[in-house]
Amino acid sequence: MTKRQASTQAAPQASAKPRRRASEVSAEPLVERVPRKRDARPKAREADFVVIGAGSGGVAAARRAASHGARVILVERDAIGGTCVNRGCVPKKMLSYGAGWASILSTCLSHTGGKEDWRDAIVRVNAEVARLNASYKQRLNEAGVEIWHGAAQLDERGDIVVGNEVIRAGKTLIATGASPVALPIPGGELVSSSDDVFTWQTLPASIVVIGGGYIAVEMASILSRYGVKVDLLVREDRLLQRFDHDIATSLAEVLVAKGVRIHFRTQVTMVSQSNGATEVCYTQENNPGRTQTVRTQAVLAAIGRKPNVDGLGLDALGVKRDDKGGIKVDRQFRSSVRSIYAIGDCMADNIHLTPVAIAQGRWLADRLFGKRGDIADLDVVPTAVFCEPAIGAVGLTEAQAIEAADGKPDRVRTEIKRFVSLENRFGGVPYPSVFKLVLNARSGRVLGVHLMDGAAPEIVQALAVALRLGLKASHLKTTLPLHPTVAEELFG
């Protein structure tokens, strides 16, 4: 007998079962086979550090953390580089350079027009922004940072959701920066922001700029040098509330002399369009019952910036914010949720400057993944306004110094110099430069340096080091100056 015959004979015995009638089978209750429920949530990617926002601070933190061996994912919904590279410091300063050349050429060559210069400047700005975008990406890739493009949101578990992907992070950093505040009045939708300026291919013949801070002043100065008729509506009684009053007053005088019409103590009430023009209605503090109107081709509002944190899911996680929306953090930049940190312009009570965000990002990455080092000195922060003439400042204003001296003006001494630089004399424009030192009246220690001149930002950067090291008026007077320079006016 073969094996096949043996298995054939044995099969009926092994599988013998009583046969059932069809009626018996159909009478049995049906058992529905339900497939095992699977979690629709995609498997989470693991990372040591997730940074939401690829601005200056976020990029600095991501690169530094990766250099310590951390697995880093950087999430950005827009262009790499954030506001500073794409819609702020870099393009703004390049436009200011272009405005300076346009102003010089229009003075020397009557046929030169600002509109042609603007088109050329925009081409140059876009080329530089594209170069910086590529450079940032290359350096991030070389550092080992994984870049994800998309809008990030934190879910109820604290994981980061980007589209259909989920990231589970040991630590999460919010570095989403800030954006312009919209004008909250009827017709506010007709008003441009400073972000919009960098997309303009042509210039209006006239514009109303609303605001008195550094962005409003810079935009008013830049556009006026390109030949645009500018009206500047300021809510306060002077420009640049956070800068020294002598410098701010001197700047206003120069801007007026250059053709910018400044209206102080104003409250804009409505913006509307009529007969192909835009009308801006406002009242002034000295005559609140009378509404005044300016007809213009365009309106730009620079009335402040707000943190970019809406839609991140922070409130559901219990992340505390201040009344302006900024994330509250402790001295280690940790929020009320232990695994979530914040730096830069989305923080509460922070100095909104690019170098500050970079310093915070690097320090945090060092603390979390490397050696704990010292953070940059945030008590001595140089800053600048890139208008014409430019403003540079570091240290205390006169008012701040008096306040720090228990309100006693006799403890504070100031030195002010006004002069016309060789550059302005050569150009035939008698606009003055103003240098102001704020000093401790007893010791002679320099508490603040405030300059108005084209070279002011560069000079202030160097003096910031001297201020940290205890610069005194006697040091300036006994140091040989470099002649002929603008900076020598600080010496002797």
XYZ file of C-alpha atoms in Angstrom:
492
model
C 0.000 0.000 0.000
C 1.399 3.381 -0.955
C 1.526 6.333 1.405
C -1.044 8.149 -0.701
C -3.489 5.190 -0.483
C -2.914 4.964 3.244
C -3.605 8.653 3.773
C -6.725 8.450 1.591
C -8.159 5.632 3.656
C -7.255 7.322 6.953
C -8.683 10.726 6.012
C -12.361 9.840 6.367
C -11.722 8.427 9.804
C -9.724 11.448 10.979
C -12.189 14.055 9.690
C -15.417 12.200 10.208
C -18.091 14.600 11.570
C -21.851 14.178 11.745
C -23.512 15.856 8.782
C -26.102 18.559 9.577
C -29.145 19.577 7.649
C -29.276 22.955 5.932
C -32.229 23.964 8.104
C -30.146 23.374 11.248
C -27.307 25.528 9.993
C -29.545 28.409 8.949
C -31.246 28.391 12.345
C -27.994 29.228 14.171
C -27.469 32.861 15.129
C -25.085 34.734 12.841
C -21.799 35.808 14.408
C -20.520 39.009 12.826
C -16.784 39.053 12.504
C -15.688 42.565 13.429
C -12.085 43.388 12.529
C -9.877 44.375 15.431
C -9.998 48.155 15.878
C -6.768 49.759 14.892
C -5.539 53.119 16.129
C -6.054 55.601 13.293
C -3.266 57.740 14.716
C -0.055 57.290 12.697
C 3.008 56.010 14.439
C 4.886 58.896 16.012
C 8.393 59.815 15.016
C 10.786 60.109 17.921
C 13.000 63.164 18.452
C 14.981 64.593 21.336
C 14.204 68.175 20.408
C 11.488 69.635 18.188
C 11.748 73.322 17.311
C 8.619 74.998 15.961
C 9.681 78.047 13.980
C 12.760 78.446 11.782
C 13.517 82.074 12.493
C 16.863 83.248 13.823
C 16.284 81.901 17.330
C 14.830 78.584 16.232
C 17.590 77.924 13.723
C 20.272 78.793 16.287
C 18.732 76.464 18.882
C 18.286 73.608 16.400
C 21.845 73.772 15.085
C 23.362 74.018 18.553
C 21.299 71.096 19.889
C 22.247 68.968 16.873
C 25.915 69.770 17.467
C 25.536 68.125 20.889
C 24.235 64.943 19.259
C 20.516 65.494 19.818
C 17.978 64.216 17.291
C 16.447 67.490 16.123
C 13.426 68.204 13.928
C 12.775 71.790 12.862
C 9.235 72.624 11.710
C 8.482 75.744 9.685
C 5.307 76.651 7.777
C 6.929 79.493 5.831
C 10.393 80.337 4.526
C 13.491 79.409 6.523
C 14.985 82.411 8.300
C 11.806 83.888 9.743
C 10.982 87.582 9.879
C 14.565 88.816 10.097
C 15.701 87.255 6.841
C 12.487 87.403 4.814
C 10.448 90.415 5.982
C 12.567 92.315 8.490
C 16.154 93.219 9.298
C 17.920 92.079 6.131
C 15.538 93.272 3.386
C 14.748 96.428 5.364
C 18.394 97.434 5.627
C 19.000 96.646 1.962
C 16.054 98.854 1.009
C 17.522 101.554 3.245
C 20.844 101.299 1.390
C 18.955 101.555 -1.885
C 17.008 104.546 -0.597
C 20.252 106.282 0.301
C 21.623 105.776 -3.201
C 18.314 106.865 -4.734
C 18.378 110.047 -2.675
C 21.974 110.831 -3.654
C 21.378 110.161 -7.329
C 18.178 112.178 -7.449
C 20.071 115.091 -5.924
C 23.000 114.828 -8.329
C 21.118 113.705 -11.450
C 17.779 115.356 -12.067
C 16.596 112.618 -14.463
C 16.889 109.843 -11.838
C 13.565 108.740 -10.365
C 12.737 106.834 -7.197
C 10.393 104.354 -8.909
C 13.134 102.956 -11.132
C 15.440 102.685 -8.131
C 12.751 100.797 -6.182
C 12.370 98.124 -8.825
C 16.103 97.599 -8.890
C 16.224 97.421 -5.085
C 13.466 94.797 -4.908
C 15.358 92.594 -7.372
C 18.500 92.873 -5.262
C 16.596 92.233 -2.013
C 14.879 89.120 -3.386
C 18.197 87.745 -4.623
C 19.810 88.190 -1.206
C 16.836 86.668 0.627
C 16.945 83.631 -1.684
C 20.680 83.258 -1.048
C 20.152 83.386 2.708
C 17.281 80.871 2.555
C 19.524 78.407 0.729
C 22.425 79.073 3.095
C 20.271 78.434 6.169
C 18.991 75.153 4.752
C 22.479 73.998 3.842
C 23.875 74.733 7.297
C 20.934 73.014 8.979
C 21.384 69.935 6.804
C 25.103 69.865 7.499
C 24.372 70.042 11.229
C 22.044 67.031 10.966
C 18.801 68.918 11.599
C 15.752 67.422 9.888
C 13.560 70.132 8.345
C 9.795 69.643 8.070
C 7.670 72.135 6.139
C 4.125 72.624 7.408
C 2.002 74.070 10.191
C 2.648 72.466 13.562
C 0.126 71.891 16.335
C 0.482 70.286 19.746
C -2.171 67.672 20.572
C -3.574 66.688 23.970
C -0.603 64.390 24.594
C 1.918 67.110 23.867
C 2.956 65.463 20.598
C 3.549 67.657 17.552
C 1.222 67.085 14.609
C 2.348 68.270 11.177
C -0.164 67.337 8.497
C -0.616 63.558 8.767
C 2.627 63.063 10.670
C 3.176 62.972 14.423
C 6.392 63.716 16.303
C 6.950 62.679 19.903
C 9.595 64.939 21.394
C 11.525 64.868 24.616
C 11.604 68.673 24.571
C 9.654 71.140 22.433
C 10.730 74.697 21.700
C 8.283 77.347 20.509
C 10.186 79.919 18.448
C 7.435 81.161 16.155
C 8.214 84.880 16.415
C 5.681 87.655 15.963
C 3.690 89.349 13.213
C 2.266 92.862 12.619
C -0.853 93.893 14.521
C -3.768 94.776 12.238
C -5.339 98.202 12.590
C -8.586 97.590 14.558
C -10.776 100.238 12.981
C -13.365 100.404 10.189
C -11.513 100.002 6.917
C -8.569 98.297 8.548
C -8.563 95.709 5.763
C -7.424 98.451 3.361
C -4.219 99.009 5.316
C -0.893 97.336 4.495
C 1.665 96.097 7.009
C 5.457 96.294 6.956
C 5.485 92.700 5.660
C 3.616 93.784 2.546
C 6.152 96.434 1.573
C 8.708 93.836 0.501
C 6.241 92.423 -2.043
C 5.568 95.750 -3.762
C 6.797 95.935 -7.334
C 5.795 99.579 -7.729
C 5.519 102.484 -5.320
C 2.528 104.701 -4.560
C 2.930 108.424 -5.125
C 1.831 109.065 -1.548
C 1.381 107.066 1.639
C 0.174 107.489 5.221
C 2.269 105.619 7.764
C 0.512 105.021 11.089
C 2.776 104.578 14.107
C 5.726 106.186 15.864
C 7.948 103.212 16.694
C 11.106 102.135 14.938
C 9.341 100.198 12.139
C 7.070 103.135 11.302
C 9.997 105.560 11.363
C 12.154 103.303 9.186
C 9.416 102.798 6.619
C 8.605 106.514 6.511
C 12.276 107.349 6.003
C 12.870 104.654 3.367
C 9.783 105.443 1.286
C 10.334 109.195 1.401
C 13.854 108.746 0.013
C 12.388 106.817 -2.905
C 10.299 109.877 -3.738
C 7.032 108.936 -2.006
C 5.107 111.721 -0.271
C 4.805 110.554 3.350
C 2.449 111.577 6.163
C 3.383 110.022 9.519
C 0.529 109.785 12.050
C 1.881 109.291 15.589
C -0.298 108.570 18.602
C 2.264 109.842 21.136
C 3.755 113.311 21.524
C 7.104 112.253 20.024
C 8.767 109.561 17.971
C 10.504 106.472 19.355
C 9.221 106.356 22.929
C 11.872 103.820 23.975
C 14.784 105.939 22.760
C 16.332 109.006 24.356
C 14.161 112.081 23.974
C 16.926 114.343 22.629
C 17.740 111.912 19.843
C 14.064 111.346 18.994
C 13.399 115.091 18.840
C 16.428 115.681 16.615
C 15.346 112.885 14.269
C 11.856 114.358 13.908
C 13.373 117.696 12.911
C 15.501 116.065 10.214
C 12.599 113.987 8.851
C 10.450 117.110 8.594
C 13.279 118.960 6.854
C 13.437 116.081 4.338
C 9.744 116.392 3.538
C 8.015 113.914 5.885
C 4.899 115.473 7.403
C 4.560 114.338 11.030
C 1.268 114.627 12.927
C 1.604 114.006 16.683
C -1.066 113.044 19.257
C -3.321 111.526 16.612
C -5.971 108.826 16.814
C -6.908 107.179 13.521
C -10.641 106.473 13.431
C -11.441 105.207 9.922
C -9.947 104.324 6.549
C -12.066 104.373 3.401
C -11.753 104.510 -0.373
C -13.290 107.221 -2.520
C -12.780 108.292 -6.145
C -9.687 106.139 -6.629
C -7.946 107.332 -3.465
C -7.775 106.204 0.134
C -8.908 108.533 2.904
C -7.544 108.312 6.446
C -9.653 109.992 9.109
C -8.079 110.945 12.436
C -8.477 113.245 15.420
C -5.818 115.055 17.441
C -5.566 115.300 21.191
C -5.703 119.099 21.249
C -8.944 119.082 19.230
C -10.710 115.729 19.728
C -14.031 116.970 18.362
C -12.645 117.741 14.913
C -12.033 114.937 12.432
C -9.260 115.531 9.896
C -8.680 113.631 6.672
C -5.632 112.788 4.594
C -6.105 111.596 1.006
C -3.427 109.196 -0.126
C -2.730 106.313 -2.484
C -1.702 103.820 0.199
C -1.766 103.313 3.961
C 0.696 101.374 6.079
C 0.222 100.570 9.784
C 3.147 99.789 12.079
C 1.466 99.860 15.474
C 3.092 96.852 17.095
C 3.576 93.118 16.759
C 1.839 90.125 18.342
C 3.217 86.637 19.161
C 2.561 83.934 16.535
C 1.125 81.361 18.918
C -2.543 81.099 17.943
C -3.488 77.679 16.605
C -0.605 75.840 18.284
C -2.872 74.237 20.891
C -1.046 75.782 23.831
C -4.143 76.725 25.837
C -5.475 73.164 25.848
C -2.164 71.990 27.287
C -2.233 74.627 30.007
C 0.630 76.784 28.699
C 0.273 80.165 30.419
C 0.360 83.379 28.386
C 0.251 87.078 29.223
C -2.442 89.543 28.139
C -0.625 90.142 24.841
C -0.464 86.432 24.043
C 3.224 85.965 24.837
C 4.290 82.675 26.436
C 5.290 83.023 30.067
C 8.601 81.339 30.878
C 10.983 81.024 33.813
C 14.678 81.903 33.833
C 15.444 78.716 31.901
C 12.877 79.636 29.181
C 10.595 76.818 30.334
C 6.846 77.380 30.156
C 4.246 76.252 32.677
C 4.370 72.841 30.929
C 7.731 71.286 31.789
C 8.546 69.866 28.363
C 7.685 73.048 26.431
C 10.068 76.006 26.108
C 9.864 79.374 24.346
C 12.361 81.975 23.140
C 12.358 85.102 21.015
C 9.446 87.309 20.029
C 6.729 84.815 21.041
C 7.861 85.098 24.674
C 6.281 87.384 27.230
C 8.358 90.353 28.427
C 11.206 89.903 25.983
C 13.478 92.184 23.981
C 12.359 91.757 20.376
C 15.734 91.724 18.643
C 17.305 89.038 16.468
C 20.577 88.716 18.441
C 18.583 88.266 21.657
C 16.624 85.332 20.203
C 19.830 83.761 18.871
C 21.554 84.056 22.251
C 18.548 82.545 24.024
C 18.314 79.648 21.563
C 21.969 78.728 21.830
C 22.005 78.956 25.610
C 18.901 76.768 25.912
C 20.306 74.106 23.570
C 23.566 74.080 25.537
C 21.692 73.718 28.799
C 19.451 70.887 27.587
C 21.936 68.850 25.561
C 25.450 70.077 26.282
C 27.419 72.077 28.774
C 25.737 74.794 30.776
C 27.340 78.058 29.740
C 26.681 81.729 30.426
C 24.034 83.525 28.432
C 24.891 86.773 26.676
C 24.584 89.913 28.801
C 21.019 91.099 28.203
C 21.519 94.160 30.412
C 23.662 95.798 27.716
C 21.843 95.390 24.405
C 22.777 97.659 21.493
C 19.984 98.582 19.122
C 19.506 100.700 16.019
C 16.906 102.403 13.864
C 17.855 102.203 10.182
C 16.371 105.482 9.058
C 18.269 108.435 7.591
C 20.103 109.584 9.614
C 20.407 106.296 11.483
C 20.124 105.964 15.242
C 22.262 103.758 17.461
C 21.815 103.313 21.195
C 23.141 101.214 24.051
C 22.584 101.494 27.783
C 20.232 103.790 29.683
C 18.418 106.816 28.340
C 18.570 109.968 30.425
C 15.077 109.315 31.796
C 15.940 105.701 32.674
C 19.150 106.786 34.395
C 17.287 109.315 36.539
C 14.707 106.697 37.454
C 17.483 104.265 38.419
C 18.987 107.024 40.603
C 15.810 107.138 42.721
C 14.449 109.996 40.636
C 17.308 112.393 41.481
C 18.464 114.259 38.341
C 21.561 115.630 40.060
C 23.048 112.125 40.108
C 23.011 112.012 36.316
C 25.065 114.103 33.913
C 24.760 114.346 30.145
C 27.025 115.522 27.355
C 25.523 116.417 23.978
C 27.326 117.324 20.756
C 25.659 118.529 17.586
C 27.709 118.867 14.408
C 27.506 118.485 10.635
C 29.593 115.575 9.357
C 32.010 115.864 6.444
C 29.756 113.540 4.453
C 26.791 115.878 4.812
C 28.901 118.940 4.081
C 30.181 117.316 0.902
C 26.616 116.449 -0.115
C 25.480 119.995 0.572
C 22.910 118.925 3.167
C 23.369 120.673 6.534
C 21.566 117.990 8.544
C 23.195 117.649 11.968
C 24.509 114.574 13.707
C 23.777 114.315 17.435
C 25.848 112.408 19.998
C 24.713 112.093 23.604
C 26.421 110.472 26.586
C 24.515 109.702 29.798
C 26.915 109.608 32.754
C 26.986 108.925 36.452
C 27.567 112.450 37.777
C 29.892 111.306 40.554
C 31.999 108.524 39.037
C 31.858 109.571 35.399
C 30.866 106.062 34.357
C 29.050 105.971 31.028
C 25.498 104.714 31.532
C 24.242 105.178 28.003
C 25.358 106.174 24.509
C 22.850 107.600 22.025
C 23.869 108.630 18.525
C 22.173 109.994 15.416
C 24.343 109.674 12.334
C 24.740 107.365 9.349
C 27.586 105.600 11.175
C 25.756 105.393 14.524
C 24.888 101.645 14.477
C 28.484 100.618 13.759
C 29.896 102.907 16.464
C 27.381 101.744 19.069
C 28.205 98.081 18.441
C 31.821 98.705 19.480
C 30.849 100.863 22.450
C 28.599 98.113 23.806
C 31.731 96.166 24.779
C 33.203 99.238 26.456
C 30.017 99.821 28.450
C 30.082 96.241 29.762
C 33.680 96.762 30.897
C 32.881 99.926 32.856
C 33.638 102.704 30.364
C 34.125 106.151 31.935
C 34.201 109.613 30.446
C 37.875 109.850 31.426
C 38.637 106.795 29.259
C 37.160 108.550 26.244
C 39.031 111.775 26.900
C 42.400 110.015 27.293
C 42.062 107.753 24.259
C 43.465 109.128 21.010
C 40.718 109.497 18.400
C 40.926 108.545 14.738
C 40.796 111.627 12.521
C 38.856 112.536 10.466
C 35.910 110.413 11.561
C 32.458 110.916 12.980
C 33.328 108.766 16.008
C 36.074 111.155 17.144
C 33.356 113.506 18.388
C 32.929 111.104 21.320
C 36.532 111.649 22.399
C 38.037 114.710 23.951
